[in-house]
């Protein structure tokens, strides 16, 4: 079992969800070139250490979060830490809410990315932070040595500086938002991090990651690239991003990294015990359903498709072990409640049908 282990998976909080899946790191760790294999092995070791740490904090209970500084909850309360290339969290505090930008571009990008995610949740959905109650947002940057990953550990975000294959993980705003959206899921539907509910957990993070990027760039669904982690892959890698919501399975095809394993439809659903039962793999299916809906509706994706996904996530009608079909049916109910029997309903049924997930 990798990434989120069995104990964690059954715990009330989904924990330690990384952006780069283990099958990619395993492949890199086997590379002939020690410059590639070394950092990947260290990243895997650091991930294993974090899992152990999280298992302990899951058992012992996490310390209570600080109360939000802004009682109204309509402003973010961000704190940035510099892990100084160590693996102890959170590290040294380097920027608090309202502080002027410093010299460190990584800190500034993470600060801005947290703010953008907070803004989308508030302005598009009227939600005050990821928990709906003004939760302070905490992130640590410069985690570990050549750490090629980023993760949400149940309490905060953590970003590595990258290695030979991946660049600084704060570069793509959708990666920052993806990690924070794991917090959103944790406080709402809380999908179990395994199999289909785990793939829904991953997909929701990709959806909100992409929405934050589109919101920051003021893009319509047609203008968006629908890529997750564009700009993250080093120049030597043959690929454009970590994942493609538009065309799952096409984000990269590289000698060292391997080929993007995501399916676009249920016909190609991958049954595997790896990657927590393929959580970063089969997420391609609901990702593409969202893309199909958003582009069919047109305009700003957070207004139609995003609203339906948000209503579904927060509606309370889903079990933590929801299947793709459970989720699809819940989106249909949410769309009906919000928009009636209009074009949204029709486009939604068509989108799920195109990816082979039944809604009837
Ligand atoms: Zn994730």
Short mmCIF file of C-alpha atoms and ligand atoms in Angstrom, two decimals:
data_model
loop_
_atom_site.label_atom_id
_atom_site.label_comp_id
_atom_site.label_asym_id
_atom_site.label_seq_id
_atom_site.Cartn_x
_atom_site.Cartn_y
_atom_site.Cartn_z
CA UNK A 1 0.00 0.00 0.00
CA UNK A 2 1.39 3.36 -0.91
CA UNK A 3 0.80 7.05 -0.34
CA UNK A 4 -2.20 7.02 1.97
CA UNK A 5 -1.87 3.75 3.85
CA UNK A 6 -4.68 1.49 4.98
CA UNK A 7 -4.80 2.85 8.52
CA UNK A 8 -4.92 6.39 7.24
CA UNK A 9 -7.48 5.45 4.64
CA UNK A 10 -9.86 4.23 7.30
CA UNK A 11 -9.21 7.24 9.51
CA UNK A 12 -11.62 10.16 9.53
CA UNK A 13 -9.09 12.40 7.78
CA UNK A 14 -7.68 11.55 4.39
CA UNK A 15 -4.01 12.10 4.85
CA UNK A 16 -0.84 12.58 2.94
CA UNK A 17 -2.09 12.93 -0.59
CA UNK A 18 0.76 13.67 -2.99
CA UNK A 19 0.44 15.28 -6.42
CA UNK A 20 2.94 12.97 -8.13
CA UNK A 21 1.68 9.39 -7.85
CA UNK A 22 3.94 6.55 -6.65
CA UNK A 23 3.98 4.70 -9.97
CA UNK A 24 5.79 7.67 -11.51
CA UNK A 25 8.32 7.88 -8.67
CA UNK A 26 8.89 4.10 -8.76
CA UNK A 27 9.63 4.29 -12.47
CA UNK A 28 12.08 7.16 -11.93
CA UNK A 29 13.77 5.35 -9.03
CA UNK A 30 14.60 2.50 -11.43
CA UNK A 31 16.27 4.79 -13.97
CA UNK A 32 19.87 3.94 -14.97
CA UNK A 33 20.94 7.55 -14.53
CA UNK A 34 21.72 8.10 -10.81
CA UNK A 35 20.91 11.80 -11.25
CA UNK A 36 17.31 10.73 -11.90
CA UNK A 37 17.04 7.68 -9.66
CA UNK A 38 18.66 9.30 -6.60
CA UNK A 39 16.19 12.16 -6.11
CA UNK A 40 13.21 9.89 -6.87
CA UNK A 41 14.41 7.39 -4.24
CA UNK A 42 14.88 10.17 -1.70
CA UNK A 43 11.39 11.49 -2.48
CA UNK A 44 9.92 8.02 -1.96
CA UNK A 45 11.81 7.72 1.34
CA UNK A 46 10.60 11.14 2.47
CA UNK A 47 7.03 10.16 1.54
CA UNK A 48 7.37 6.96 3.58
CA UNK A 49 8.62 8.97 6.57
CA UNK A 50 5.66 11.32 6.25
CA UNK A 51 3.25 8.39 6.17
CA UNK A 52 4.69 7.13 9.45
CA UNK A 53 4.46 10.58 10.96
CA UNK A 54 0.86 10.98 9.82
CA UNK A 55 -0.06 7.58 11.19
CA UNK A 56 1.20 8.77 14.56
CA UNK A 57 -0.63 12.08 14.43
CA UNK A 58 -3.77 10.29 13.26
CA UNK A 59 -3.59 8.06 16.30
CA UNK A 60 -2.61 10.80 18.72
CA UNK A 61 -4.87 13.43 17.26
CA UNK A 62 -3.81 16.57 15.52
CA UNK A 63 -3.34 19.75 17.54
CA UNK A 64 -6.31 22.12 17.25
CA UNK A 65 -6.04 24.69 14.50
CA UNK A 66 -5.51 28.30 15.52
CA UNK A 67 -8.70 30.35 15.46
CA UNK A 68 -9.16 32.41 12.30
CA UNK A 69 -7.71 35.90 12.63
CA UNK A 70 -10.56 37.38 10.66
CA UNK A 71 -13.80 36.70 12.50
CA UNK A 72 -15.96 37.40 9.45
CA UNK A 73 -13.96 34.82 7.51
CA UNK A 74 -14.04 36.79 4.29
CA UNK A 75 -10.28 37.26 4.17
CA UNK A 76 -7.67 34.52 4.11
CA UNK A 77 -5.38 33.92 7.03
CA UNK A 78 -2.18 32.58 5.49
CA UNK A 79 1.05 31.52 7.13
CA UNK A 80 4.06 30.44 5.09
CA UNK A 81 6.96 28.45 6.47
CA UNK A 82 10.38 27.64 5.04
CA UNK A 83 11.32 24.01 5.79
CA UNK A 84 14.92 24.97 4.86
CA UNK A 85 15.41 21.68 2.99
CA UNK A 86 14.69 19.64 6.09
CA UNK A 87 11.78 17.27 6.58
CA UNK A 88 10.47 18.68 9.84
CA UNK A 89 7.21 20.56 9.54
CA UNK A 90 6.28 23.29 9.50
CA UNK A 91 9.77 24.93 9.56
CA UNK A 92 10.60 28.60 10.08
CA UNK A 93 7.81 31.16 9.65
CA UNK A 94 8.66 33.46 6.74
CA UNK A 95 5.44 35.25 5.85
CA UNK A 96 2.20 35.95 7.69
CA UNK A 97 -1.09 37.36 6.43
CA UNK A 98 -0.73 40.89 5.12
CA UNK A 99 3.09 40.86 5.20
CA UNK A 100 4.83 42.41 2.21
CA UNK A 101 6.30 40.00 -0.38
CA UNK A 102 9.85 38.95 0.42
CA UNK A 103 12.81 37.95 -1.74
CA UNK A 104 11.81 34.31 -2.03
CA UNK A 105 9.71 33.78 -5.18
CA UNK A 106 8.62 30.32 -3.99
CA UNK A 107 7.16 31.77 -0.80
CA UNK A 108 5.43 34.52 -2.75
CA UNK A 109 3.94 32.08 -5.27
CA UNK A 110 2.61 29.80 -2.52
CA UNK A 111 1.14 32.81 -0.68
CA UNK A 112 -0.58 34.00 -3.87
CA UNK A 113 -1.82 30.49 -4.72
CA UNK A 114 -3.41 30.06 -1.30
CA UNK A 115 -5.05 33.47 -1.72
CA UNK A 116 -6.37 32.59 -5.18
CA UNK A 117 -7.91 29.35 -3.90
CA UNK A 118 -9.48 31.17 -0.96
CA UNK A 119 -10.87 33.82 -3.37
CA UNK A 120 -12.46 31.32 -5.74
CA UNK A 121 -14.16 29.47 -2.88
CA UNK A 122 -15.48 32.72 -1.42
CA UNK A 123 -16.47 34.57 -4.59
CA UNK A 124 -17.82 31.67 -6.63
CA UNK A 125 -19.37 29.56 -3.88
CA UNK A 126 -19.66 31.81 -0.82
CA UNK A 127 -17.43 29.45 1.14
CA UNK A 128 -15.16 30.80 3.86
CA UNK A 129 -11.92 28.84 3.46
CA UNK A 130 -11.70 25.09 2.92
CA UNK A 131 -13.70 24.20 6.05
CA UNK A 132 -16.36 26.88 5.47
CA UNK A 133 -15.37 28.41 8.78
CA UNK A 134 -12.35 30.56 7.99
CA UNK A 135 -9.71 27.86 8.51
CA UNK A 136 -6.20 29.39 8.49
CA UNK A 137 -4.15 28.25 5.50
CA UNK A 138 -0.69 26.92 6.25
CA UNK A 139 1.99 25.92 3.78
CA UNK A 140 5.65 24.94 3.98
CA UNK A 141 8.01 25.37 1.03
CA UNK A 142 11.58 24.15 0.35
CA UNK A 143 10.69 20.79 1.90
CA UNK A 144 13.51 18.23 1.88
CA UNK A 145 16.50 17.91 -0.45
CA UNK A 146 15.52 17.60 -4.11
CA UNK A 147 12.04 16.63 -2.98
CA UNK A 148 10.04 15.98 -6.15
CA UNK A 149 6.51 16.15 -4.82
CA UNK A 150 3.87 18.24 -3.04
CA UNK A 151 1.24 17.07 -0.58
CA UNK A 152 -1.59 17.89 1.80
CA UNK A 153 -0.98 16.12 5.12
CA UNK A 154 -4.44 16.62 6.61
CA UNK A 155 -3.49 19.96 8.16
CA UNK A 156 -1.26 21.87 5.79
CA UNK A 157 0.29 21.99 2.34
CA UNK A 158 3.90 21.05 1.67
CA UNK A 159 5.92 21.83 -1.47
CA UNK A 160 9.24 20.47 -2.67
CA UNK A 161 11.72 22.33 -4.87
CA UNK A 162 11.79 19.54 -7.43
CA UNK A 163 14.65 17.60 -8.95
CA UNK A 164 15.90 16.58 -12.40
CA UNK A 165 12.39 15.76 -13.59
CA UNK A 166 10.10 18.15 -11.74
CA UNK A 167 10.56 21.87 -11.23
CA UNK A 168 9.49 23.89 -8.17
CA UNK A 169 6.05 22.61 -7.14
CA UNK A 170 4.74 26.12 -6.44
CA UNK A 171 5.13 27.08 -10.13
CA UNK A 172 1.69 25.85 -11.31
CA UNK A 173 -1.12 27.51 -9.34
CA UNK A 174 -3.35 24.50 -10.05
CA UNK A 175 -0.92 22.28 -8.11
CA UNK A 176 -1.22 24.60 -5.10
CA UNK A 177 -5.01 24.63 -5.44
CA UNK A 178 -5.09 20.85 -5.97
CA UNK A 179 -3.41 20.31 -2.59
CA UNK A 180 -5.71 22.78 -0.84
CA UNK A 181 -8.76 21.17 -2.45
CA UNK A 182 -7.84 17.94 -0.62
CA UNK A 183 -8.67 20.01 2.46
CA UNK A 184 -12.00 21.00 0.91
CA UNK A 185 -12.85 17.33 0.29
CA UNK A 186 -11.69 16.39 3.79
CA UNK A 187 -14.17 18.85 5.30
CA UNK A 188 -17.05 17.89 2.97
CA UNK A 189 -17.62 14.55 1.21
CA UNK A 190 -14.42 13.16 2.78
CA UNK A 191 -14.05 10.44 0.14
CA UNK A 192 -12.02 7.45 1.32
CA UNK A 193 -8.60 7.54 -0.34
CA UNK A 194 -8.82 4.22 -2.14
CA UNK A 195 -10.34 2.85 -5.36
CA UNK A 196 -13.25 4.80 -6.88
CA UNK A 197 -13.89 7.12 -3.90
CA UNK A 198 -10.13 7.77 -3.85
CA UNK A 199 -10.19 8.60 -7.56
CA UNK A 200 -13.12 10.96 -6.86
CA UNK A 201 -11.01 12.56 -4.12
CA UNK A 202 -8.17 13.07 -6.63
CA UNK A 203 -10.52 14.22 -9.38
CA UNK A 204 -12.18 16.84 -7.15
CA UNK A 205 -8.72 18.23 -6.41
CA UNK A 206 -7.91 18.39 -10.12
CA UNK A 207 -11.28 20.03 -10.85
CA UNK A 208 -10.83 22.76 -8.23
CA UNK A 209 -7.13 23.07 -9.13
CA UNK A 210 -8.06 23.77 -12.73
CA UNK A 211 -10.91 26.10 -11.71
CA UNK A 212 -8.53 28.21 -9.60
CA UNK A 213 -6.11 28.45 -12.54
CA UNK A 214 -8.95 29.49 -14.86
CA UNK A 215 -10.19 32.00 -12.26
CA UNK A 216 -6.73 33.54 -11.86
CA UNK A 217 -6.31 33.78 -15.65
CA UNK A 218 -9.93 34.90 -16.16
CA UNK A 219 -10.45 32.16 -18.74
CA UNK A 220 -13.57 30.60 -20.17
CA UNK A 221 -13.90 26.82 -20.46
CA UNK A 222 -12.90 27.11 -24.14
CA UNK A 223 -9.79 29.15 -23.34
CA UNK A 224 -8.54 26.90 -20.54
CA UNK A 225 -5.83 24.29 -21.22
CA UNK A 226 -7.41 21.74 -18.82
CA UNK A 227 -3.92 20.54 -17.86
CA UNK A 228 -2.82 19.81 -14.30
CA UNK A 229 0.74 20.85 -13.53
CA UNK A 230 1.62 22.53 -16.85
CA UNK A 231 5.11 24.00 -16.45
CA UNK A 232 6.08 21.50 -13.74
CA UNK A 233 7.99 19.05 -15.93
CA UNK A 234 11.65 19.84 -16.57
CA UNK A 235 12.72 20.60 -20.12
CA UNK A 236 14.26 17.15 -20.63
CA UNK A 237 10.88 15.44 -20.10
CA UNK A 238 8.69 14.67 -23.12
CA UNK A 239 5.35 15.86 -21.85
CA UNK A 240 3.23 18.92 -21.14
CA UNK A 241 1.87 18.30 -17.62
CA UNK A 242 1.08 15.72 -14.94
CA UNK A 243 -2.44 15.10 -16.21
CA UNK A 244 -4.88 16.26 -18.87
CA UNK A 245 -8.56 16.58 -17.98
CA UNK A 246 -9.41 17.14 -21.63
CA UNK A 247 -7.53 14.12 -22.95
CA UNK A 248 -6.57 11.81 -20.08
CA UNK A 249 -3.59 9.61 -20.97
CA UNK A 250 -1.85 12.21 -23.15
CA UNK A 251 -0.04 14.44 -20.62
CA UNK A 252 3.37 12.78 -21.07
CA UNK A 253 5.07 9.93 -22.86
CA UNK A 254 8.69 9.89 -21.81
CA UNK A 255 11.60 7.42 -21.80
CA UNK A 256 12.23 7.92 -18.10
CA UNK A 257 8.80 8.95 -16.81
CA UNK A 258 6.85 6.36 -18.79
CA UNK A 259 3.47 7.07 -20.36
CA UNK A 260 0.54 8.86 -18.73
CA UNK A 261 -1.64 5.89 -17.59
CA UNK A 262 -4.96 7.72 -17.23
CA UNK A 263 -8.07 6.29 -18.93
CA UNK A 264 -10.68 8.65 -20.39
CA UNK A 265 -13.64 6.26 -20.14
CA UNK A 266 -14.90 3.32 -18.07
CA UNK A 267 -14.06 0.97 -20.95
CA UNK A 268 -10.38 1.53 -20.10
CA UNK A 269 -10.80 1.57 -16.30
CA UNK A 270 -7.57 0.37 -14.68
CA UNK A 271 -7.90 -2.29 -11.98
CA UNK A 272 -4.78 -2.14 -9.82
CA UNK A 273 -3.65 -2.37 -6.23
CA UNK A 274 -0.98 0.26 -6.90
CA UNK A 275 -1.53 3.95 -6.26
CA UNK A 276 -4.20 3.19 -3.64
CA UNK A 277 -6.20 1.32 -6.24
CA UNK A 278 -5.41 3.77 -9.04
CA UNK A 279 -6.57 7.01 -7.42
CA UNK A 280 -4.34 9.15 -9.70
CA UNK A 281 -5.15 6.91 -12.67
CA UNK A 282 -8.91 6.43 -12.84
CA UNK A 283 -9.48 10.04 -11.78
CA UNK A 284 -9.11 10.69 -15.52
CA UNK A 285 -12.69 9.44 -16.00
CA UNK A 286 -14.56 11.93 -13.74
CA UNK A 287 -12.01 14.59 -14.80
CA UNK A 288 -13.06 14.20 -18.42
CA UNK A 289 -16.77 14.20 -17.49
CA UNK A 290 -16.21 17.58 -15.83
CA UNK A 291 -14.32 18.91 -18.85
CA UNK A 292 -17.09 17.73 -21.22
CA UNK A 293 -19.78 19.39 -19.11
CA UNK A 294 -17.87 22.65 -18.67
CA UNK A 295 -17.10 23.02 -22.38
CA UNK A 296 -20.66 22.05 -23.38
CA UNK A 297 -22.03 24.80 -21.12
CA UNK A 298 -19.36 27.32 -22.14
CA UNK A 299 -18.45 30.50 -20.27
CA UNK A 300 -16.68 30.44 -16.91
CA UNK A 301 -16.43 26.84 -15.75
CA UNK A 302 -16.90 27.64 -12.05
CA UNK A 303 -20.34 29.18 -12.72
CA UNK A 304 -22.07 26.12 -14.19
CA UNK A 305 -20.09 22.88 -14.00
CA UNK A 306 -18.10 24.05 -10.96
CA UNK A 307 -21.27 25.02 -9.11
CA UNK A 308 -22.77 21.56 -9.73
CA UNK A 309 -19.58 19.83 -8.48
CA UNK A 310 -19.44 22.12 -5.46
CA UNK A 311 -23.12 21.48 -4.61
CA UNK A 312 -22.52 17.73 -4.99
CA UNK A 313 -19.47 17.80 -2.73
CA UNK A 314 -21.13 19.85 0.00
CA UNK A 315 -24.68 18.49 -0.34
CA UNK A 316 -24.24 15.77 2.26
CA UNK A 317 -25.86 13.14 0.07
CA UNK A 318 -22.77 11.02 -0.57
CA UNK A 319 -21.16 8.28 1.49
CA UNK A 320 -17.41 8.39 2.04
CA UNK A 321 -17.10 5.25 -0.11
CA UNK A 322 -19.09 6.66 -3.05
CA UNK A 323 -18.56 5.04 -6.45
CA UNK A 324 -18.35 6.92 -9.74
CA UNK A 325 -22.01 6.04 -10.34
CA UNK A 326 -23.04 7.33 -6.89
CA UNK A 327 -21.19 10.56 -7.58
CA UNK A 328 -22.63 10.92 -11.10
CA UNK A 329 -26.18 10.44 -9.79
CA UNK A 330 -25.53 13.00 -7.05
CA UNK A 331 -24.35 15.54 -9.66
CA UNK A 332 -27.60 14.98 -11.58
CA UNK A 333 -29.64 15.64 -8.42
CA UNK A 334 -27.51 18.70 -7.60
CA UNK A 335 -27.88 20.09 -11.12
CA UNK A 336 -31.64 19.58 -10.96
CA UNK A 337 -31.88 21.34 -7.59
CA UNK A 338 -29.78 24.28 -8.78
CA UNK A 339 -30.75 24.69 -12.44
CA UNK A 340 -33.93 22.61 -13.01
CA UNK A 341 -34.38 20.57 -16.17
CA UNK A 342 -32.41 22.88 -18.44
CA UNK A 343 -29.34 22.57 -20.61
CA UNK A 344 -27.21 21.81 -17.55
CA UNK A 345 -29.12 18.57 -16.94
CA UNK A 346 -28.90 17.52 -20.56
CA UNK A 347 -25.18 18.33 -20.88
CA UNK A 348 -24.43 16.55 -17.61
CA UNK A 349 -26.19 13.32 -18.62
CA UNK A 350 -24.37 13.43 -21.95
CA UNK A 351 -20.98 13.99 -20.27
CA UNK A 352 -21.35 10.99 -17.94
CA UNK A 353 -22.64 8.88 -20.82
CA UNK A 354 -19.59 9.80 -22.94
CA UNK A 355 -17.22 8.53 -20.27
CA UNK A 356 -19.33 5.41 -19.68
CA UNK A 357 -20.54 6.11 -16.14
CA UNK A 358 -24.24 5.21 -15.76
CA UNK A 359 -26.56 7.73 -14.11
CA UNK A 360 -29.88 5.87 -14.47
ZN1 LIG B 1 -4.02 14.83 -4.90
#
